[in-house]
Coordinates of C-alpha atoms in Angstrom, one line a residue:
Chain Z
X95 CA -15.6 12.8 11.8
X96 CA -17.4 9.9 12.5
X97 CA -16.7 6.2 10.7
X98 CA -19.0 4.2 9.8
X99 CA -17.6 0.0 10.4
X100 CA -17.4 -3.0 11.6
X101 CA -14.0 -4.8 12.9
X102 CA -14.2 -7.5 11.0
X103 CA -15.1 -5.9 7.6
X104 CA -11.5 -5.6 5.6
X105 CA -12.9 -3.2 4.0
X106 CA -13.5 -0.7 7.1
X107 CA -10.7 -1.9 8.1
X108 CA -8.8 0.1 5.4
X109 CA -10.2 3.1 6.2
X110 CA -8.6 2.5 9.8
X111 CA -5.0 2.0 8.4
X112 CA -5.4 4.8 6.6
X113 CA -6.6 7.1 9.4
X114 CA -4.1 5.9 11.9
X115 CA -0.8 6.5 9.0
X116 CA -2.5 10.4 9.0
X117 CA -2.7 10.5 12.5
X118 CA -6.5 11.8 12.3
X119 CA -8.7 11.0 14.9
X120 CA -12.3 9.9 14.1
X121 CA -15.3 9.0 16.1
X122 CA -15.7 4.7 15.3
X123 CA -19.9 3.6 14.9
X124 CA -20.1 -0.1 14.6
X125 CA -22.5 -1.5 12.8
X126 CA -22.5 -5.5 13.2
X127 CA -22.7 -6.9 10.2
X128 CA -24.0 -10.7 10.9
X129 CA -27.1 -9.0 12.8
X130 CA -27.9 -7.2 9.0
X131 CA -27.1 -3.2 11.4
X132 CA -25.9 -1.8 7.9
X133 CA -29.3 -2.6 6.4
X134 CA -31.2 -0.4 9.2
X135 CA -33.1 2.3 7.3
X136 CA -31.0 5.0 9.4
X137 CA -28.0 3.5 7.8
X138 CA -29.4 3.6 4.6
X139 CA -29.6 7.0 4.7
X140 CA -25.9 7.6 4.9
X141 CA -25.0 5.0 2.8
X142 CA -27.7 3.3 0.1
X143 CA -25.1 0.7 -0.8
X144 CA -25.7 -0.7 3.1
X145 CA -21.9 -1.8 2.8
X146 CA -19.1 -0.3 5.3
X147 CA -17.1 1.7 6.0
X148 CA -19.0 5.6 5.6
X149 CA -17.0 8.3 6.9
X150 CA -19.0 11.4 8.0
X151 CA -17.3 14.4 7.8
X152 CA -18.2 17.4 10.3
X153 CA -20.7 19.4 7.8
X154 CA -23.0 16.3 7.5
X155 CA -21.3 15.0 4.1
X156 CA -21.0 11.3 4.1
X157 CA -18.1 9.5 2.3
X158 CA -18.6 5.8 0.9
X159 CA -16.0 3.0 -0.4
X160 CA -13.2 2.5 1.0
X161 CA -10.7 3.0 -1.8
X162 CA -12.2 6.7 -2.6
X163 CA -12.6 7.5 0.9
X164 CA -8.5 6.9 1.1
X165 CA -7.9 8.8 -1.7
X166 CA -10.5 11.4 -0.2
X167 CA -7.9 11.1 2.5
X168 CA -4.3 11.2 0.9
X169 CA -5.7 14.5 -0.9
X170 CA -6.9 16.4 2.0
X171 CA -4.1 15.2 4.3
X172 CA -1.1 14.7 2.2
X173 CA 1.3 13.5 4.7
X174 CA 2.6 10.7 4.5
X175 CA 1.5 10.2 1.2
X176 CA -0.2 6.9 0.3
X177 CA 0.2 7.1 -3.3
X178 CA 3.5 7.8 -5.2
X179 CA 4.2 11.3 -6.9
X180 CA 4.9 9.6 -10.4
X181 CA 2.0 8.7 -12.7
X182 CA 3.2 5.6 -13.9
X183 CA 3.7 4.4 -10.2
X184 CA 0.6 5.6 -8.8
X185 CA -1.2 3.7 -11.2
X186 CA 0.6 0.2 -10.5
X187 CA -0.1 0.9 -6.8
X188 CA -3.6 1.6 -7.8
X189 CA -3.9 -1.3 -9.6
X190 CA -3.1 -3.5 -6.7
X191 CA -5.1 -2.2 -4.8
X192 CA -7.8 -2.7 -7.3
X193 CA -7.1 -6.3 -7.8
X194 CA -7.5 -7.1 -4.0
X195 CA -10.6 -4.1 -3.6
X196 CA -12.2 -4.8 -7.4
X197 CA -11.5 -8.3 -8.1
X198 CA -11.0 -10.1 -4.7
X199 CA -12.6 -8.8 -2.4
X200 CA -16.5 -8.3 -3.2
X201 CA -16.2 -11.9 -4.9
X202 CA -15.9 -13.2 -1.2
X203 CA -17.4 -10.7 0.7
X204 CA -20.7 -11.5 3.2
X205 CA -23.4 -10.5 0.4
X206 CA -22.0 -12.7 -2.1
X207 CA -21.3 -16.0 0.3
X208 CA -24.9 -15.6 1.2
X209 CA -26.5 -15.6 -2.3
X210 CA -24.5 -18.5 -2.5
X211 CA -26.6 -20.6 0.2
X212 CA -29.6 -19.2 -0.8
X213 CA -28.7 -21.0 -4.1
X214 CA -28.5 -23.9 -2.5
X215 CA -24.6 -24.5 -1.7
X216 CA -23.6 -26.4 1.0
X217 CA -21.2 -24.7 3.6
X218 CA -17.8 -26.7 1.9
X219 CA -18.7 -25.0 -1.0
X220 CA -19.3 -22.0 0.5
X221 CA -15.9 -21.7 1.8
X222 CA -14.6 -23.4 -0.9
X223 CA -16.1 -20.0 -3.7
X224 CA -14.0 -17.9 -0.8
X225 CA -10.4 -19.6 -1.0
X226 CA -10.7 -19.6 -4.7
X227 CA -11.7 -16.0 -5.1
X228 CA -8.8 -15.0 -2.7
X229 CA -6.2 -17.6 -4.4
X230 CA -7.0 -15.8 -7.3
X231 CA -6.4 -12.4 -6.5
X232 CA -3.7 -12.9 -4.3
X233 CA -1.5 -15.1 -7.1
X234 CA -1.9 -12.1 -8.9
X235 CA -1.2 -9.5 -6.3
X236 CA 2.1 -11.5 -5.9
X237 CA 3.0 -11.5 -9.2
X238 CA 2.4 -7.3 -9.7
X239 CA 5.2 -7.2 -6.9
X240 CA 7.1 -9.7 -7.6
X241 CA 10.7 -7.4 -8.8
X242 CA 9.6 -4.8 -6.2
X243 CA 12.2 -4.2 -3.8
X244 CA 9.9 -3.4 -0.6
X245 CA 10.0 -4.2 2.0
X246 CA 6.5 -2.7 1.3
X247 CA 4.6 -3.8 -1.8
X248 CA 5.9 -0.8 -3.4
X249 CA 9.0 0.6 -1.7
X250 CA 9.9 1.8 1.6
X251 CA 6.9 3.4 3.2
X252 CA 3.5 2.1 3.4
X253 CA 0.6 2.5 0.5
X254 CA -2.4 2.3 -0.7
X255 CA -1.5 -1.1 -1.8
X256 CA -0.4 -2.3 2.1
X257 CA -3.8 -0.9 3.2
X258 CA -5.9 -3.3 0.9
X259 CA -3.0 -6.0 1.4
X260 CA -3.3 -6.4 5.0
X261 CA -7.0 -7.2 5.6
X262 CA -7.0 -9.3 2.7
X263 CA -4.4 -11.9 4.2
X264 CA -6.4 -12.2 7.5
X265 CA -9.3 -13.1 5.2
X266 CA -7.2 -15.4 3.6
X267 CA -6.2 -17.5 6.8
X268 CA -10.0 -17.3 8.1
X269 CA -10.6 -19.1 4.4
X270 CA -8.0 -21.4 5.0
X271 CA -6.1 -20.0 2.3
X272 CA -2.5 -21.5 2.2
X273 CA -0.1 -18.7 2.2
X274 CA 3.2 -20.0 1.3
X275 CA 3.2 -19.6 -2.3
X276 CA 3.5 -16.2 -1.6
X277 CA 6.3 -15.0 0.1
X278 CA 6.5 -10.9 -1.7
X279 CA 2.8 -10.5 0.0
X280 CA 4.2 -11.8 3.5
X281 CA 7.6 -10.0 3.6
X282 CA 5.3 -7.1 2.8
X283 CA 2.9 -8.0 5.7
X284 CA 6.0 -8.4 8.3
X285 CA 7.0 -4.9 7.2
X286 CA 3.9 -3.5 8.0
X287 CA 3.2 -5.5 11.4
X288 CA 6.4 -3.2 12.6
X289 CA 4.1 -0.1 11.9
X290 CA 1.4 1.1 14.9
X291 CA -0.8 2.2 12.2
X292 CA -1.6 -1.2 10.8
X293 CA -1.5 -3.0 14.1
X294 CA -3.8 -0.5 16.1
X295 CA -6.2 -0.9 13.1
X296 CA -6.5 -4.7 13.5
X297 CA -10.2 -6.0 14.8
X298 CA -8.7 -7.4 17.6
X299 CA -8.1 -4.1 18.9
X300 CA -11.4 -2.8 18.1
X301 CA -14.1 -1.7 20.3
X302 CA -17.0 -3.6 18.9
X303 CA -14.7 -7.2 19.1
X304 CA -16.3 -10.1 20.1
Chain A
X51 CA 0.3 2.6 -26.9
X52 CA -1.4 -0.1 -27.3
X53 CA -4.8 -0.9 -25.7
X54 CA -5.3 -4.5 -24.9
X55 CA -9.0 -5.3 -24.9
X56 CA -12.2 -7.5 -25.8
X57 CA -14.7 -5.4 -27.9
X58 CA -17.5 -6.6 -25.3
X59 CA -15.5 -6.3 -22.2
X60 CA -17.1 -3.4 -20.2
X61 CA -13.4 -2.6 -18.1
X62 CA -12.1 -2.4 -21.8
X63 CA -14.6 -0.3 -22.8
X64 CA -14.4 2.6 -19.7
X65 CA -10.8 2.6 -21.1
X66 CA -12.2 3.7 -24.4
X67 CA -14.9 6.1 -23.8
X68 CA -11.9 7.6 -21.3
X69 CA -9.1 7.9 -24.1
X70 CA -12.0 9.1 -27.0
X71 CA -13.1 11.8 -24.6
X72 CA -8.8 12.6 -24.3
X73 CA -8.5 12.2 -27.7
X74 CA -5.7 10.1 -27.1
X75 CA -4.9 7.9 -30.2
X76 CA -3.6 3.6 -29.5
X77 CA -3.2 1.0 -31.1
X78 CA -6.1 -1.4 -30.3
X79 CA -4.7 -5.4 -29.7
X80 CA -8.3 -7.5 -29.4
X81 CA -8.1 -11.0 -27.1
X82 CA -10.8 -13.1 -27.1
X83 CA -12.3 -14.1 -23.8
X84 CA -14.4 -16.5 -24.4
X85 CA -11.7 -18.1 -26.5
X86 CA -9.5 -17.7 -23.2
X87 CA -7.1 -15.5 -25.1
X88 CA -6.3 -13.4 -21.8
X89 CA -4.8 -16.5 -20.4
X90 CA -2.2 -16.9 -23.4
X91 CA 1.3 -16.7 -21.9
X92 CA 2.4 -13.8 -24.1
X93 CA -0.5 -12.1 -22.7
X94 CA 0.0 -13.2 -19.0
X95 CA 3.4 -11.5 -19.3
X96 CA 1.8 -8.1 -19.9
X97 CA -0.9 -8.9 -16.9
X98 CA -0.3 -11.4 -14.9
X99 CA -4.0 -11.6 -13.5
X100 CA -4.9 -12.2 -16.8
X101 CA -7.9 -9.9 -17.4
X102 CA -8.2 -7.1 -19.7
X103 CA -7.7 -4.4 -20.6
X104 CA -4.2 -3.4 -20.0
X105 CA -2.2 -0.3 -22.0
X106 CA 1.3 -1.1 -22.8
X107 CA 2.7 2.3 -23.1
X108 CA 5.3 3.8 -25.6
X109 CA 8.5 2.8 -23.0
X110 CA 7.7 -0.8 -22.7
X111 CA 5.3 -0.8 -19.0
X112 CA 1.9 -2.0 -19.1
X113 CA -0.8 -0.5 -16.5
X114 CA -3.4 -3.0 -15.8
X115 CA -7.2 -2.4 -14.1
X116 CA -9.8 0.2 -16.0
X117 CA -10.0 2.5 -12.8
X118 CA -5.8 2.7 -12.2
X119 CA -5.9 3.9 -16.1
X120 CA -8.5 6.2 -16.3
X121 CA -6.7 8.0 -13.2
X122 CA -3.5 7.8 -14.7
X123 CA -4.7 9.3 -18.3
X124 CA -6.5 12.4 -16.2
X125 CA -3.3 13.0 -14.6
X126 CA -1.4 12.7 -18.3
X127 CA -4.0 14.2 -20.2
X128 CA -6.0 16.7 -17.8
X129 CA -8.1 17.9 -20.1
X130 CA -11.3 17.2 -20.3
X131 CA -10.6 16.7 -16.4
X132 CA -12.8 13.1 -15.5
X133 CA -13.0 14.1 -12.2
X134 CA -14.2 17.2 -10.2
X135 CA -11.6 19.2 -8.7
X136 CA -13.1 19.1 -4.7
X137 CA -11.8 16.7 -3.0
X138 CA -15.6 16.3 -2.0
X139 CA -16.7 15.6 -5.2
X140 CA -13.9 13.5 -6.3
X141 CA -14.6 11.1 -3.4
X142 CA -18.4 11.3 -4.5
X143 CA -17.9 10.6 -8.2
X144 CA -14.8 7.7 -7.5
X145 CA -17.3 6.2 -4.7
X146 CA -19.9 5.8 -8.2
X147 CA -17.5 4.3 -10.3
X148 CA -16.3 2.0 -7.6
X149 CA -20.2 0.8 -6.9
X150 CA -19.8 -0.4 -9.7
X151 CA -16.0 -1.5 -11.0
X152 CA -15.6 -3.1 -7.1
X153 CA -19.0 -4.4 -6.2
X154 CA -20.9 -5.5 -9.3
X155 CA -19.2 -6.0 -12.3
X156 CA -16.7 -8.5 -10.3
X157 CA -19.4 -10.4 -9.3
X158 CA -21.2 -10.9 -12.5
X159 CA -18.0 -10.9 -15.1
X160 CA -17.2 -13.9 -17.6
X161 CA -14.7 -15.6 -14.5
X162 CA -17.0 -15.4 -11.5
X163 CA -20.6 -17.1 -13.9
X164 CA -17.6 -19.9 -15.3
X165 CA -16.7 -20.6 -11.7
X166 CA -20.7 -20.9 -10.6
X167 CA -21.4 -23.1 -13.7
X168 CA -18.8 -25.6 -12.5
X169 CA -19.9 -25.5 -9.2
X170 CA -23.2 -27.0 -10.8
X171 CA -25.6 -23.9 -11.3
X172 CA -28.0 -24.3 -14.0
X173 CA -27.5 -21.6 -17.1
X174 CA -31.1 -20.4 -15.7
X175 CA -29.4 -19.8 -12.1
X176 CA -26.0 -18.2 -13.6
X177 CA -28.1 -15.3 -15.6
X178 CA -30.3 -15.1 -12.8
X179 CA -26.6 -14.9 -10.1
X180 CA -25.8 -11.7 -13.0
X181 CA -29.0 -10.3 -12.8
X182 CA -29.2 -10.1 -9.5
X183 CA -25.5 -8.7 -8.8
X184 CA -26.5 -5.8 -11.7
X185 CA -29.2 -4.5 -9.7
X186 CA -27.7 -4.3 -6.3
X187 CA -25.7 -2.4 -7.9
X188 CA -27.9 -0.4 -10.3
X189 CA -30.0 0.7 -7.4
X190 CA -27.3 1.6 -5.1
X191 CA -26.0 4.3 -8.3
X192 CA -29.2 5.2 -8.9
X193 CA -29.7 6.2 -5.2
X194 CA -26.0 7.8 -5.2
X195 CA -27.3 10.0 -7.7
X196 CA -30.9 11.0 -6.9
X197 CA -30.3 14.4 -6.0
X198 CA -27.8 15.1 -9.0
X199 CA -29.1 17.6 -11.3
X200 CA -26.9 16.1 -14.3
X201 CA -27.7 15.6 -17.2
X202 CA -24.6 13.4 -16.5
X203 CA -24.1 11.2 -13.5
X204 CA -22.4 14.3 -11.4
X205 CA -23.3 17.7 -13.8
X206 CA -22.8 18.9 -16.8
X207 CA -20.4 17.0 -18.2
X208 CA -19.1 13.2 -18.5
X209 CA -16.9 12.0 -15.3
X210 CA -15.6 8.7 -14.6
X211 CA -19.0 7.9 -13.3
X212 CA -20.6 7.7 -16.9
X213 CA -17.5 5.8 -18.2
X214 CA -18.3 3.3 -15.5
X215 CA -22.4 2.9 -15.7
X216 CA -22.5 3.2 -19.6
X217 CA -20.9 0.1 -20.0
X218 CA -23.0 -1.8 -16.8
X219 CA -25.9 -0.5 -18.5
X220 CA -25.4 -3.0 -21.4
X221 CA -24.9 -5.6 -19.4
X222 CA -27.6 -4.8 -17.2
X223 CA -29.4 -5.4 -20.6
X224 CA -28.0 -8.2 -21.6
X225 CA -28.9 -10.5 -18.4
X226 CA -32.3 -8.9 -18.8
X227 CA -32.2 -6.6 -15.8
X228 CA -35.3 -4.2 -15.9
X229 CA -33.8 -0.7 -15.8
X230 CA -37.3 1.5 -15.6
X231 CA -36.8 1.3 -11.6
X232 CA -33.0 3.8 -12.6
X233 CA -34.7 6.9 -14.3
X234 CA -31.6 8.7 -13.2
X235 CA -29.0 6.6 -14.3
X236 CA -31.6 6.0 -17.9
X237 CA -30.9 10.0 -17.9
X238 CA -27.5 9.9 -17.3
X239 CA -27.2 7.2 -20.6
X240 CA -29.0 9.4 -22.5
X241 CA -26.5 12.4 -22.2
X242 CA -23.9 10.2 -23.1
X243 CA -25.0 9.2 -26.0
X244 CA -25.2 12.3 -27.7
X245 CA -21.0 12.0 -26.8
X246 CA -19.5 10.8 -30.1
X247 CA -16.4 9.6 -27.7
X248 CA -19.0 7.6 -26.1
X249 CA -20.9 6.2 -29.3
X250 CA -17.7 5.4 -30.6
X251 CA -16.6 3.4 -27.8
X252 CA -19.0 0.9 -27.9
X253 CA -18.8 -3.2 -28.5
X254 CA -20.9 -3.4 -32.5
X255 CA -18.1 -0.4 -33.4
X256 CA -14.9 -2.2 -32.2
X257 CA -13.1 -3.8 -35.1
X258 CA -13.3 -7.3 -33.4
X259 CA -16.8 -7.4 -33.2
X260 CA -18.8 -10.3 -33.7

């Protein structure tokens, strides 16, 4: 399999979380955003959205979003599950992940901040439209956890709700976004910086850095 | 259960068309968004970010984001299923619905045009900011689709693909986006609404209409 990213896109990065709690191995094609790579017509091909991550799979089927490539994931390689067993459960760690994947994420992400300058907004602003989107989702993200024991968002082993969480705080900080008011969402990020999977999946680590 | 929802809010309304197709019977409690009724404290209990819909079920818990509930009523109520049973096809048909619950409905709802209005955007600029996130995202479904015989988005029968792009379609309308450029997706409406659960789902028949 071959994935389809770039290792500062949060949502590739995911995808990588998500591979390294399964322990599969894939092949990693980066594709650098800020130089417009996912818009190359061979890109298109695999992926018409021009967003990462795509995961190719051997027989030439290519899988896009992140959030249904996980799930794509959890049901082909069940352990260790990234969803709950009970219905009620998998759908709060669902919407979680939603609220940071839906409702956070594609307010901030590259294509939006640059329709924003085309429109005229200075850089402040700019930045600004970020740190608001992700105060937003992430007051809310607290807030769905807040009775949750943890130390995860939503028990004792990692989910699909740490996956989206993760990449989402480092946006955060890059926006300047002031943390503190949300102490659930860190104790759930110090769980996971214990766990290889999350911490190999980090853009530092990845091969297309800068 | 109850069904908390805005007659014209499109999450609200793939939460419909999903429970008609079920036949699953709720109780249906309207808020008024522009009236800012989702912000009410009563409401804020029930979902904390504050959108809609969410369904309080029978024992008191409230599950929140369209996508999380769709899943979680196909794993309740299996039948019809609303997604295909390959793993394959699953990914395929979530990867649809996420096009457009993640990356344009987000970007164009009633939150995200408030916020670029009081960032100074003239009314022309804000229906043009909608427009343009509805076809991104129309033409990256339509391309998703191409090769789909159909009549529905992915076969012969309605998945949570349709529940999503039914409701985009409207709004796709509605900010004046030209849709002759999506014959596919045109196609794909036009199954659906020979689907009473889909007729019945929409905005004129809800009882808070305006």
């Amino acid at each position: 399999m071959q994935l389809h990213g770039y290792y500062r896109s949060t949502a590739s990065w995911r995808v990588r979380i998500a591979l390294n709690l399964k322990g599969v191995q894939v092949d990693h094609v980066a594709h650098h955003l800020r130089k417009g790579e996912q818009r190359a017509a061979d890109y298109l091909k695999l992926n018409p959205q021009g967003f990462v991550p795509a995961l190719s799979l051997d027989d030439g089927t290519t899988l896009t979003q992140s959030l249904a490539i996980v799930e794509w994931l959890d049901e082909t390689h069940p352990q260790p599950a990234l969803l709950p067993a009970d219905p009620v459960r998998r759908a709060q760690v669902r919407a979680f992940a939603q609220a940071i994947a839906c409702d956070t994420h594609p307010v901030q992400n590259l294509k939006v901040l640059a329709q924003l300058r085309h429109l005229g907004l200075a850089e402040d602003k700019v930045t600004g439209w970020a740190a608001w989107a992700i105060g937003e989702g992430l007051a809310a993200c607290e807030t769905l956890i807040a009775k949750e024991t943890g130390p995860f968002c939503f028990g004792a082993e990692p989910s699909l709700a740490d996956i989206c969480l993760i990449p989402q705080l480092f946006n955060a900080r890059r926006f300047g976004v002031e943390l503190s008011a949300y102490p659930r969402l860190l104790r759930a990020e110090a769980a996971a910086q214990t766990v290889p999977a999350f911490a190999d999946a980090a853009p530092e680590r990845q091969h297309d850095a800068e």
